[in-house]
Short mmCIF file of C-alpha atoms and ligand atoms in Angstrom, two decimals:
data_model
loop_
_atom_site.label_atom_id
_atom_site.label_comp_id
_atom_site.label_asym_id
_atom_site.label_seq_id
_atom_site.Cartn_x
_atom_site.Cartn_y
_atom_site.Cartn_z
CA MET A 7 6.66 -30.95 -17.44
CA ARG A 8 5.08 -27.70 -16.24
CA TYR A 9 5.04 -29.11 -12.69
CA LEU A 10 8.65 -30.19 -12.94
CA VAL A 11 9.60 -26.69 -14.01
CA LEU A 12 7.63 -25.21 -11.13
CA ALA A 13 9.29 -27.57 -8.66
CA LEU A 14 12.69 -26.64 -10.02
CA LEU A 15 11.80 -22.98 -9.77
CA ALA A 16 10.87 -23.39 -6.16
CA ALA A 17 14.10 -25.23 -5.45
CA LEU A 18 16.47 -23.02 -7.40
CA ALA A 19 15.07 -19.56 -6.90
CA PRO A 20 14.39 -18.92 -3.23
CA ALA A 21 14.43 -15.18 -3.96
CA SER A 22 11.17 -15.45 -5.91
CA ALA A 23 7.74 -16.00 -4.40
CA ALA A 24 5.97 -19.17 -5.46
CA TYR A 25 4.54 -18.89 -8.97
CA SER A 26 0.85 -19.75 -8.94
CA GLY A 27 0.59 -19.69 -12.73
CA ASP A 28 -0.95 -16.21 -12.70
CA ILE A 29 1.84 -14.12 -14.20
CA VAL A 30 0.29 -10.85 -13.03
CA GLN A 31 0.17 -12.01 -9.41
CA TYR A 32 3.75 -13.18 -9.75
CA TRP A 33 4.90 -9.69 -10.70
CA VAL A 34 2.77 -8.01 -8.05
CA GLU A 35 4.56 -10.20 -5.51
CA GLN A 36 7.98 -9.68 -7.03
CA SER A 37 7.73 -5.92 -7.26
CA GLY A 38 6.53 -5.82 -3.65
CA ALA A 39 9.36 -8.03 -2.45
CA LEU A 40 11.94 -6.00 -4.34
CA VAL A 41 11.19 -2.91 -2.29
CA ASN A 42 10.34 -4.59 1.02
CA GLY A 43 13.35 -3.21 2.78
CA THR A 44 15.79 -5.90 1.79
CA THR A 45 17.01 -4.67 -1.57
CA ILE A 46 16.54 -0.92 -1.68
CA GLY A 47 15.15 0.07 1.70
CA SER A 48 11.47 0.44 2.47
CA LEU A 49 9.29 3.04 0.75
CA GLN A 50 7.00 5.67 2.24
CA SER A 51 3.34 4.77 1.85
CA PRO A 52 2.30 6.92 -1.12
CA VAL A 53 5.50 6.06 -2.97
CA SER A 54 5.01 2.33 -2.41
CA ALA A 55 1.61 2.62 -4.08
CA TRP A 56 2.82 4.97 -6.84
CA TYR A 57 5.45 2.42 -7.77
CA GLN A 58 3.16 -0.60 -7.79
CA ALA A 59 0.61 1.34 -9.89
CA ILE A 60 3.31 2.12 -12.45
CA VAL A 61 4.31 -1.54 -12.66
CA GLN A 62 0.70 -2.63 -13.05
CA ALA A 63 0.04 0.07 -15.65
CA ALA A 64 2.89 -1.34 -17.75
CA VAL A 65 1.64 -4.88 -17.17
CA TYR A 66 -1.89 -3.99 -18.28
CA GLU A 67 -0.60 -2.11 -21.31
CA ALA A 68 1.47 -5.16 -22.32
CA ALA A 69 -1.49 -7.48 -21.74
CA VAL A 70 -3.80 -5.34 -23.87
CA LYS A 71 -1.20 -5.08 -26.64
CA SER A 72 -0.72 -8.86 -26.71
CA ARG A 73 -4.40 -9.76 -26.49
CA GLY A 74 -5.15 -12.63 -28.87
CA GLU A 75 -1.59 -13.98 -28.80
CA SER A 76 -0.75 -17.28 -27.09
CA LEU A 77 -0.81 -17.43 -23.30
CA ALA A 78 2.98 -17.81 -23.24
CA PHE A 79 3.39 -14.75 -25.47
CA GLN A 80 1.21 -12.67 -23.15
CA GLN A 81 3.06 -13.92 -20.08
CA LEU A 82 6.45 -13.09 -21.55
CA ALA A 83 5.29 -9.64 -22.67
CA VAL A 84 3.86 -8.88 -19.23
CA SER A 85 7.05 -10.09 -17.56
CA HIS A 86 9.27 -7.76 -19.55
CA ALA A 87 6.86 -4.89 -18.98
CA ALA A 88 6.99 -5.43 -15.23
CA HIS A 89 10.75 -5.92 -15.16
CA ASN A 90 11.41 -2.73 -17.11
CA ALA A 91 8.90 -0.69 -15.15
CA ILE A 92 10.51 -1.79 -11.88
CA LEU A 93 13.95 -0.87 -13.16
CA TRP A 94 12.74 2.46 -14.50
CA ALA A 95 11.26 3.41 -11.14
CA PHE A 96 14.43 2.47 -9.24
CA HIS A 97 17.20 2.64 -11.83
CA GLY A 98 19.45 4.60 -9.52
CA THR A 99 19.59 1.79 -6.97
CA ARG A 100 21.16 -1.64 -6.57
CA ILE A 101 17.99 -3.40 -7.66
CA TYR A 102 19.26 -4.86 -10.97
CA ASN A 103 20.41 -8.30 -9.78
CA ALA A 104 17.19 -8.98 -7.92
CA ALA A 105 14.91 -7.74 -10.71
CA ASP A 106 16.82 -9.71 -13.33
CA ALA A 107 16.66 -12.82 -11.11
CA ALA A 108 12.89 -12.46 -10.79
CA LEU A 109 12.54 -12.41 -14.59
CA ARG A 110 15.05 -15.19 -15.22
CA ALA A 111 13.27 -17.39 -12.68
CA VAL A 112 9.89 -17.29 -14.39
CA VAL A 113 10.90 -17.66 -18.05
CA PRO A 114 11.19 -21.50 -17.95
CA ALA A 115 7.66 -21.77 -16.55
CA ILE A 116 6.35 -19.53 -19.33
CA GLY A 117 7.93 -21.89 -21.85
CA LEU A 118 8.22 -19.56 -24.86
CA ASN A 119 11.52 -19.68 -26.72
CA VAL A 120 12.88 -16.19 -26.09
CA THR A 121 15.05 -16.17 -29.20
CA SER A 122 12.24 -17.26 -31.52
CA ASN A 123 10.46 -14.56 -33.51
CA ASP A 124 7.44 -14.86 -31.23
CA GLY A 125 9.62 -14.59 -28.16
CA LYS A 126 11.41 -11.52 -29.47
CA GLU A 127 8.12 -9.89 -30.39
CA ALA A 128 6.67 -10.54 -26.94
CA ILE A 129 9.72 -9.01 -25.32
CA ARG A 130 9.42 -5.94 -27.55
CA VAL A 131 5.74 -5.51 -26.63
CA GLY A 132 6.63 -5.66 -22.94
CA GLN A 133 9.52 -3.24 -23.24
CA ASP A 134 7.42 -0.79 -25.26
CA ALA A 135 4.66 -0.93 -22.66
CA ALA A 136 7.06 -0.04 -19.85
CA ALA A 137 8.59 2.75 -21.92
CA LYS A 138 5.17 4.21 -22.66
CA VAL A 139 4.27 4.35 -18.98
CA ALA A 140 7.67 5.75 -18.07
CA ARG A 141 7.30 8.56 -20.61
CA ALA A 142 3.84 9.38 -19.36
CA ARG A 143 4.93 9.45 -15.71
CA ALA A 144 8.25 11.21 -16.30
CA ALA A 145 7.01 14.54 -14.93
CA ASP A 146 4.22 13.49 -12.58
CA ASN A 147 5.51 15.75 -9.75
CA ILE A 148 6.93 13.01 -7.54
CA ALA A 149 10.44 14.43 -7.88
CA ASN A 150 9.62 18.05 -7.05
CA PHE A 151 10.97 19.62 -3.87
CA ILE A 152 8.25 20.76 -1.49
CA ASP A 153 9.43 22.27 1.75
CA TYR A 154 7.93 21.78 5.20
CA VAL A 155 8.22 24.07 8.19
CA PHE A 156 7.01 23.01 11.62
CA ALA A 157 4.22 25.13 13.09
CA PRO A 158 4.34 26.17 16.79
CA ALA A 159 3.75 23.29 19.20
CA THR A 160 0.24 24.16 20.28
CA PRO A 161 -2.27 21.36 20.97
CA GLY A 162 -3.19 19.43 17.84
CA VAL A 163 -0.26 20.55 15.70
CA TYR A 164 2.12 17.97 14.20
CA GLN A 165 5.56 17.71 15.76
CA GLN A 166 8.39 15.26 15.23
CA THR A 167 7.70 12.02 17.11
CA PRO A 168 10.24 9.94 19.06
CA GLY A 169 12.47 7.92 16.76
CA SER A 170 11.03 9.37 13.54
CA ASN A 171 12.60 11.49 10.81
CA PRO A 172 13.41 15.15 11.45
CA LEU A 173 10.82 16.23 8.86
CA PRO A 174 7.57 14.55 7.82
CA ASP A 175 7.75 12.20 4.85
CA VAL A 176 7.33 13.12 1.17
CA PRO A 177 5.38 16.41 1.31
CA GLN A 178 5.33 16.28 -2.52
CA ALA A 179 3.19 13.13 -2.55
CA ARG A 180 0.00 15.15 -2.32
CA PHE A 181 0.82 16.76 -5.67
CA ILE A 182 1.55 13.58 -7.67
CA ALA A 183 -0.62 13.31 -10.78
CA PRO A 184 -3.28 10.70 -9.95
CA PHE A 185 -3.73 7.57 -12.05
CA ALA A 186 -6.60 7.17 -14.56
CA ALA A 187 -6.98 10.95 -14.89
CA LEU A 188 -8.79 11.17 -11.58
CA GLY A 189 -8.37 14.94 -11.49
CA ASP A 190 -8.15 17.24 -8.50
CA ILE A 191 -7.29 15.06 -5.50
CA THR A 192 -8.32 17.74 -2.98
CA ARG A 193 -11.99 16.99 -3.64
CA PHE A 194 -11.51 13.79 -1.63
CA ARG A 195 -10.13 15.67 1.38
CA ALA A 196 -11.62 14.46 4.67
CA PRO A 197 -13.61 16.92 6.80
CA PRO A 198 -11.57 18.47 9.64
CA PRO A 199 -10.74 16.27 12.63
CA PRO A 200 -12.57 16.98 15.91
CA LYS A 201 -11.33 20.03 17.80
CA THR A 202 -8.72 19.27 20.45
CA ASN A 203 -10.84 21.00 23.11
CA SER A 204 -13.90 18.83 22.37
CA ALA A 205 -15.19 16.02 24.55
CA GLU A 206 -14.88 13.69 21.56
CA TYR A 207 -11.18 14.43 21.32
CA GLU A 208 -10.65 13.77 25.01
CA THR A 209 -12.36 10.40 24.68
CA ALA A 210 -10.14 9.54 21.72
CA VAL A 211 -6.94 10.47 23.56
CA LEU A 212 -7.89 8.46 26.62
CA TYR A 213 -8.75 5.49 24.41
CA VAL A 214 -5.41 5.45 22.57
CA LYS A 215 -3.53 6.07 25.80
CA GLU A 216 -5.12 3.02 27.40
CA TYR A 217 -5.39 0.60 24.47
CA GLY A 218 -2.46 1.64 22.32
CA SER A 219 0.37 1.73 24.83
CA LEU A 220 3.22 -0.72 24.60
CA ASN A 221 2.44 -2.29 27.94
CA SER A 222 -1.33 -1.86 27.89
CA THR A 223 -3.15 -4.14 30.30
CA ALA A 224 -6.51 -3.28 28.69
CA ARG A 225 -5.66 -4.53 25.20
CA THR A 226 -6.30 -8.24 24.64
CA ALA A 227 -3.68 -10.55 23.17
CA TYR A 228 -5.90 -10.83 20.09
CA ASP A 229 -5.94 -7.06 19.66
CA THR A 230 -2.20 -6.88 20.07
CA ASP A 231 -1.99 -9.40 17.22
CA THR A 232 -4.41 -7.22 15.21
CA ALA A 233 -1.94 -4.34 15.44
CA TYR A 234 0.92 -6.65 14.46
CA PHE A 235 -0.96 -8.46 11.72
CA TRP A 236 -1.73 -5.36 9.66
CA ARG A 237 1.55 -3.58 10.32
CA GLU A 238 3.34 -4.47 7.07
CA SER A 239 3.15 -2.30 3.97
CA SER A 240 -0.53 -1.91 3.08
CA VAL A 241 0.17 -2.17 -0.62
CA THR A 242 1.88 -5.52 -0.10
CA GLY A 243 -0.75 -6.71 2.35
CA TRP A 244 -3.84 -5.74 0.36
CA ASN A 245 -2.42 -7.18 -2.85
CA ARG A 246 -1.92 -10.45 -0.98
CA PHE A 247 -5.47 -10.18 0.33
CA ALA A 248 -6.54 -9.82 -3.32
CA HIS A 249 -4.58 -12.92 -4.33
CA SER A 250 -6.46 -14.84 -1.68
CA VAL A 251 -9.82 -13.64 -3.01
CA VAL A 252 -8.97 -14.13 -6.71
CA GLY A 253 -6.97 -17.35 -6.32
CA ILE A 254 -5.93 -18.74 -9.69
CA ALA A 255 -9.25 -17.89 -11.35
CA LEU A 256 -7.57 -15.47 -13.78
CA ALA A 257 -4.35 -17.41 -14.40
CA THR A 258 -5.13 -18.01 -18.07
CA GLU A 259 -6.96 -14.67 -18.51
CA VAL A 260 -3.95 -12.40 -18.55
CA VAL A 261 -5.83 -9.29 -19.70
CA GLU A 262 -8.48 -9.73 -17.02
CA SER A 263 -5.93 -10.35 -14.30
CA ALA A 264 -3.86 -7.37 -15.42
CA LYS A 265 -6.94 -5.17 -15.48
CA PHE A 266 -7.96 -6.16 -11.97
CA TYR A 267 -4.52 -5.56 -10.46
CA ALA A 268 -4.16 -2.27 -12.34
CA GLN A 269 -7.51 -1.15 -10.92
CA LEU A 270 -6.48 -2.21 -7.44
CA ASN A 271 -3.10 -0.53 -7.55
CA TYR A 272 -4.33 2.65 -9.25
CA ALA A 273 -6.94 2.93 -6.51
CA LEU A 274 -4.32 2.34 -3.81
CA ALA A 275 -2.01 4.95 -5.33
CA ASN A 276 -4.74 7.56 -5.71
CA ALA A 277 -5.85 6.80 -2.14
CA GLY A 278 -2.31 7.39 -0.93
CA PHE A 279 -2.18 10.79 -2.64
CA ALA A 280 -5.58 11.76 -1.21
CA SER A 281 -4.54 10.67 2.26
CA TRP A 282 -1.42 12.80 1.99
CA ASP A 283 -3.50 15.77 0.86
CA THR A 284 -5.62 15.47 4.00
CA LYS A 285 -2.58 15.01 6.23
CA TYR A 286 -0.89 18.16 5.02
CA ALA A 287 -4.13 20.14 4.99
CA TYR A 288 -4.72 19.63 8.74
CA ASN A 289 -1.14 18.92 9.90
CA SER A 290 -2.38 16.99 12.96
CA TRP A 291 -0.24 15.71 15.78
CA ARG A 292 0.18 12.03 16.62
CA PRO A 293 -1.12 10.38 19.79
CA VAL A 294 2.39 10.11 21.24
CA THR A 295 2.83 13.89 20.97
CA ALA A 296 -0.56 14.52 22.59
CA ILE A 297 -0.04 12.05 25.43
CA GLN A 298 3.54 13.02 26.21
CA ARG A 299 2.61 16.74 26.38
CA THR A 300 3.06 18.03 29.91
CA ALA A 301 3.09 21.78 29.18
CA ASP A 302 -0.58 22.36 29.97
CA ARG A 303 -3.92 20.67 30.66
CA TRP A 304 -5.29 21.00 27.19
CA VAL A 305 -8.25 18.59 27.08
CA ALA A 306 -11.88 19.68 27.41
CA SER A 307 -12.36 18.60 31.02
CA GLY A 308 -9.09 20.16 32.15
CA ARG A 309 -7.84 16.91 33.63
CA ASP A 310 -4.25 15.76 33.25
CA VAL A 311 -4.04 13.17 30.48
CA SER A 312 -0.27 13.33 30.15
CA ASP A 313 2.30 10.59 30.53
CA ALA A 314 5.73 11.76 29.49
CA ALA A 315 6.98 8.15 29.39
CA TRP A 316 4.13 6.80 27.23
CA VAL A 317 5.27 4.49 24.40
CA PRO A 318 2.98 3.13 21.65
CA LEU A 319 2.90 -0.57 20.79
CA LEU A 320 3.96 0.08 17.19
CA ARG A 321 7.14 2.07 17.22
CA PRO A 322 8.47 4.27 16.06
CA THR A 323 5.36 6.26 15.16
CA PRO A 324 5.54 6.84 11.37
CA SER A 325 7.08 10.15 10.29
CA HIS A 326 3.96 11.98 9.19
CA GLN A 327 0.73 13.44 10.46
CA ASP A 328 -2.07 11.54 12.21
CA TYR A 329 -5.12 12.56 10.22
CA VAL A 330 -6.01 10.61 8.16
CA SER A 331 -4.48 7.19 8.58
CA THR A 332 -3.05 6.15 5.21
CA HIS A 333 -3.18 2.50 6.25
CA SER A 334 -6.93 2.92 6.71
CA THR A 335 -7.26 4.82 3.43
CA PHE A 336 -5.51 1.99 1.60
CA GLY A 337 -7.81 -0.54 3.27
CA GLY A 338 -10.95 1.39 2.33
CA ALA A 339 -9.73 1.63 -1.27
CA ALA A 340 -8.76 -2.04 -1.56
CA ALA A 341 -12.05 -3.19 -0.06
CA ALA A 342 -13.96 -1.08 -2.61
CA VAL A 343 -12.06 -2.55 -5.57
CA LEU A 344 -12.45 -6.09 -4.26
CA ARG A 345 -16.15 -5.50 -3.69
CA ALA A 346 -16.49 -4.39 -7.32
CA TYR A 347 -14.58 -7.49 -8.47
CA ASN A 348 -16.98 -9.50 -6.32
CA GLY A 349 -20.01 -8.13 -8.16
CA GLY A 350 -20.78 -5.75 -5.31
CA SER A 351 -20.83 -8.39 -2.59
CA ASP A 352 -19.02 -7.83 0.69
CA ALA A 353 -18.65 -11.57 1.35
CA VAL A 354 -15.25 -13.16 0.70
CA ARG A 355 -13.27 -16.15 1.81
CA ALA A 356 -9.76 -14.89 2.37
CA THR A 357 -6.97 -16.47 4.37
CA LEU A 358 -3.99 -14.28 4.96
CA THR A 359 -0.64 -14.74 6.65
CA SER A 360 1.46 -11.83 7.79
CA ASN A 361 5.01 -12.47 8.93
CA VAL A 362 5.40 -9.98 11.77
CA THR A 363 8.94 -8.77 12.25
CA ILE A 364 8.35 -6.42 15.22
CA ASP A 365 8.77 -7.85 18.73
CA ALA A 366 9.76 -11.20 17.13
CA ARG A 367 6.07 -12.12 16.81
CA GLY A 368 6.50 -14.22 13.64
CA PRO A 369 3.72 -15.32 11.26
CA ILE A 370 0.03 -14.72 12.11
CA THR A 371 -2.72 -16.24 9.94
CA ARG A 372 -6.27 -14.89 9.87
CA GLN A 373 -9.41 -15.55 7.87
CA TYR A 374 -11.84 -12.95 6.63
CA SER A 375 -15.40 -13.45 5.49
CA ASN A 376 -16.24 -9.88 4.62
CA LEU A 377 -14.46 -6.90 3.22
CA THR A 378 -15.97 -4.19 5.40
CA VAL A 379 -14.87 -5.98 8.54
CA ALA A 380 -11.37 -6.47 7.15
CA ALA A 381 -11.03 -2.77 6.28
CA LEU A 382 -12.31 -1.68 9.69
CA GLU A 383 -10.02 -4.12 11.51
CA ASN A 384 -7.11 -2.78 9.50
CA ALA A 385 -8.05 0.75 10.59
CA ALA A 386 -8.46 -0.31 14.22
CA SER A 387 -5.02 -1.93 14.13
CA ARG A 388 -3.37 1.49 14.01
CA VAL A 389 -5.29 2.69 17.07
CA LEU A 390 -4.50 -0.50 19.00
CA GLY A 391 -0.91 0.06 17.92
CA GLY A 392 -1.00 3.51 19.55
CA ILE A 393 -0.07 5.47 16.43
CA HIS A 394 -3.45 6.87 15.32
CA PHE A 395 -6.59 8.31 16.84
CA PRO A 396 -9.80 6.37 16.04
CA PHE A 397 -11.24 9.23 13.96
CA ALA A 398 -8.16 9.15 11.71
CA GLY A 399 -9.00 5.53 10.93
CA SER A 400 -12.69 5.91 10.18
CA ALA A 401 -12.14 9.04 8.07
CA GLY A 402 -9.32 7.26 6.24
CA VAL A 403 -11.51 4.31 5.29
CA ALA A 404 -14.13 6.72 3.92
CA VAL A 405 -11.57 8.64 1.84
CA GLY A 406 -10.16 5.40 0.43
CA ASP A 407 -13.59 4.10 -0.45
CA ALA A 408 -14.55 7.33 -2.27
CA VAL A 409 -11.25 7.52 -4.16
CA ALA A 410 -11.44 3.88 -5.25
CA ARG A 411 -15.00 4.17 -6.49
CA ALA A 412 -14.10 7.30 -8.47
CA THR A 413 -10.99 5.59 -9.86
CA LEU A 414 -13.04 2.59 -11.02
CA LYS A 415 -15.50 4.89 -12.78
CA LYS A 416 -12.67 6.54 -14.70
CA PHE A 417 -10.68 3.39 -15.33
CA ASP A 418 -12.07 2.03 -18.60
CA GLU A 419 -11.88 5.34 -20.45
CA HIS A 420 -8.75 6.77 -18.89
CA TRP A 421 -6.55 3.95 -17.61
CA ASP A 422 -3.81 4.77 -20.12
CA GLU A 423 -3.77 8.49 -19.35
CA PHE A 424 -1.08 8.07 -16.80
C1 NAG B 9 11.77 -9.34 1.30
O1 NAG B 9 11.96 -10.03 0.08
C2 NAG B 9 13.04 -10.94 0.13
C3 NAG B 9 13.24 -11.44 -1.28
O2 NAG B 9 12.05 -11.94 -1.82
C4 NAG B 9 12.71 -12.03 1.13
O3 NAG B 9 13.78 -12.93 1.22
C5 NAG B 9 12.48 -11.39 2.50
O4 NAG B 9 12.04 -12.36 3.42
C6 NAG B 9 11.44 -10.30 2.41
N1 NAG B 9 11.39 -9.60 3.68
C7 NAG B 9 10.25 -9.19 4.21
C8 NAG B 9 10.40 -8.46 5.50
O5 NAG B 9 9.17 -9.37 3.69
C1 NAG B 10 14.72 -21.09 -30.12
O1 NAG B 10 14.58 -20.37 -31.31
C2 NAG B 10 15.79 -20.22 -32.01
C3 NAG B 10 15.54 -19.25 -33.18
O2 NAG B 10 14.41 -19.69 -33.92
C4 NAG B 10 16.27 -21.57 -32.47
O3 NAG B 10 17.51 -21.45 -33.15
C5 NAG B 10 16.45 -22.46 -31.25
O4 NAG B 10 16.77 -23.78 -31.67
C6 NAG B 10 15.18 -22.50 -30.44
N1 NAG B 10 15.44 -23.21 -29.19
C7 NAG B 10 14.68 -24.21 -28.80
C8 NAG B 10 15.08 -24.85 -27.50
O5 NAG B 10 13.74 -24.62 -29.44
C1 NAG B 11 7.10 -2.19 29.05
O1 NAG B 11 7.42 -3.48 29.55
C2 NAG B 11 8.76 -3.85 29.30
C3 NAG B 11 8.91 -5.30 29.68
O2 NAG B 11 8.08 -5.65 30.72
C4 NAG B 11 9.68 -2.92 30.04
O3 NAG B 11 11.02 -3.27 29.81
C5 NAG B 11 9.44 -1.51 29.57
O4 NAG B 11 10.20 -0.58 30.32
C6 NAG B 11 7.98 -1.11 29.65
N1 NAG B 11 7.82 0.13 28.92
C7 NAG B 11 7.06 1.13 29.35
C8 NAG B 11 7.01 2.35 28.50
O5 NAG B 11 6.42 1.04 30.37
C1 NAG B 12 9.50 -14.42 8.91
O1 NAG B 12 10.48 -13.39 8.91
C2 NAG B 12 11.65 -13.75 9.61
C3 NAG B 12 12.53 -12.52 9.68
O2 NAG B 12 12.72 -11.96 8.40
C4 NAG B 12 12.32 -14.94 8.93
O3 NAG B 12 13.48 -15.31 9.63
C5 NAG B 12 11.33 -16.11 8.91
O4 NAG B 12 11.90 -17.18 8.17
C6 NAG B 12 10.03 -15.69 8.26
N1 NAG B 12 9.07 -16.76 8.43
C7 NAG B 12 8.29 -17.16 7.44
C8 NAG B 12 7.34 -18.28 7.76
O5 NAG B 12 8.32 -16.65 6.33
C1 NAG B 13 -19.57 -8.92 7.93
O1 NAG B 13 -19.13 -9.35 9.21
C2 NAG B 13 -19.80 -8.74 10.27
C3 NAG B 13 -19.13 -9.17 11.54
O2 NAG B 13 -18.71 -10.49 11.47
C4 NAG B 13 -21.27 -9.08 10.22
O3 NAG B 13 -21.94 -8.42 11.23
C5 NAG B 13 -21.84 -8.68 8.89
O4 NAG B 13 -23.17 -9.13 8.76
C6 NAG B 13 -21.02 -9.29 7.76
N1 NAG B 13 -21.54 -8.84 6.48
C7 NAG B 13 -21.61 -9.64 5.41
C8 NAG B 13 -22.17 -9.05 4.17
O5 NAG B 13 -21.23 -10.80 5.45
#
């Protein structure tokens, strides 16, 4: 019967990702898909993580509050928590039909009569959980206006990049209250990037210019795929990486599954805020701005590194500063949480498919056997894509790792201090 319901679900509800039986994974997927650019337009990096952390906070709260109830009760409670948290975060948008469809699609597989007393109680637990998180996050600074003024276009200073927004994205994201009462986010700030007149900087510019350009002849086909493979939203991608590591091991352990995904998404969100703090602290220019600069010979050796027509493989360059790479920060954070889940071991067996929309590349599937390598490849992907300097990647991974480990330390005591 359960299989019949699942088959029907797959046939009747193409809008919903396949349901593995792990209700938490289902809602991680659904909330990712709902903001993937189709329904409400894509989200800036820190906001995409903020949102998923809110959904997973509500899910974990509902799971904890329904501990000891039947599996179906817990699944229904979690589903309403996720649904309401999603709608709270985006209640001014056209997301209702899709969010309702995602809930409607999974109820038959849960199998609890929603009009029975148990069903009604589960729904109330879920709704209360979402409301509690919404109240706690109502004034978390994400809505505040923070202005940005461009600094003079001297070497190293951020300027608008071709095809990007007139102003850099979400300056307020560095002030969002972190999850799990992490405290002052500035203590995770990366050390300054190398000076633009250093030999190290010159090496970095020449590297990105050669390997990151659209028509690079130095970059291998595999490395081009590396840039493509990791290009999607990191929050979506690393949650899918987590599904591959966890599999269906926690499908009947709703509290454990909810705890793991809350840890992962809190760490991602906090990492996003820390990355933004570093970006705005140093306000560093992107490779495309450095390479297209023809005004002067600014590198250490005095040679001409400019190419006014240079175009990166990944385009447009995202609308915010180079240092640090948030993609890399997310990867460092996710790897740290997965390593903790793994009992400290770096070894995993993960198979991941990324459906690449740029340049009509289509789906790429890769396998990973260790987390450190995956996080470093993710960081390298942004350099091979021509949108980050290598030092922005390595520093980003380190920031993400530190933030995630601090978030995990705080989690058990403070997870519900949103
Ligand atoms: C976004 O989600 C929708 C609905 O689940 C799906 O049809 C679409 O393929 C997704 N698009 C991307 C780019 O992931
Ligand atoms: C669901 O519960 C309601 C209220 O107890 C009951 O009237 C209804 O018959 C139940 N539906 C099913 C399919 O069991
Ligand atoms: C890159 O190659 C494509 C196709 O060969 C060409 O149309 C394009 O002008 C090139 N772009 C640059 C920046 O060289
Ligand atoms: C990949 O995305 C494209 C464009 O959204 C879509 O047409 C295609 O069906 C997707 N492929 C897979 C395997 O999901
Ligand atoms: C991770 O992979 C790298 C490269 O494949 C390898 O050198 C390293 O030993 C691996 N570490 C573990 C713990 O598997």
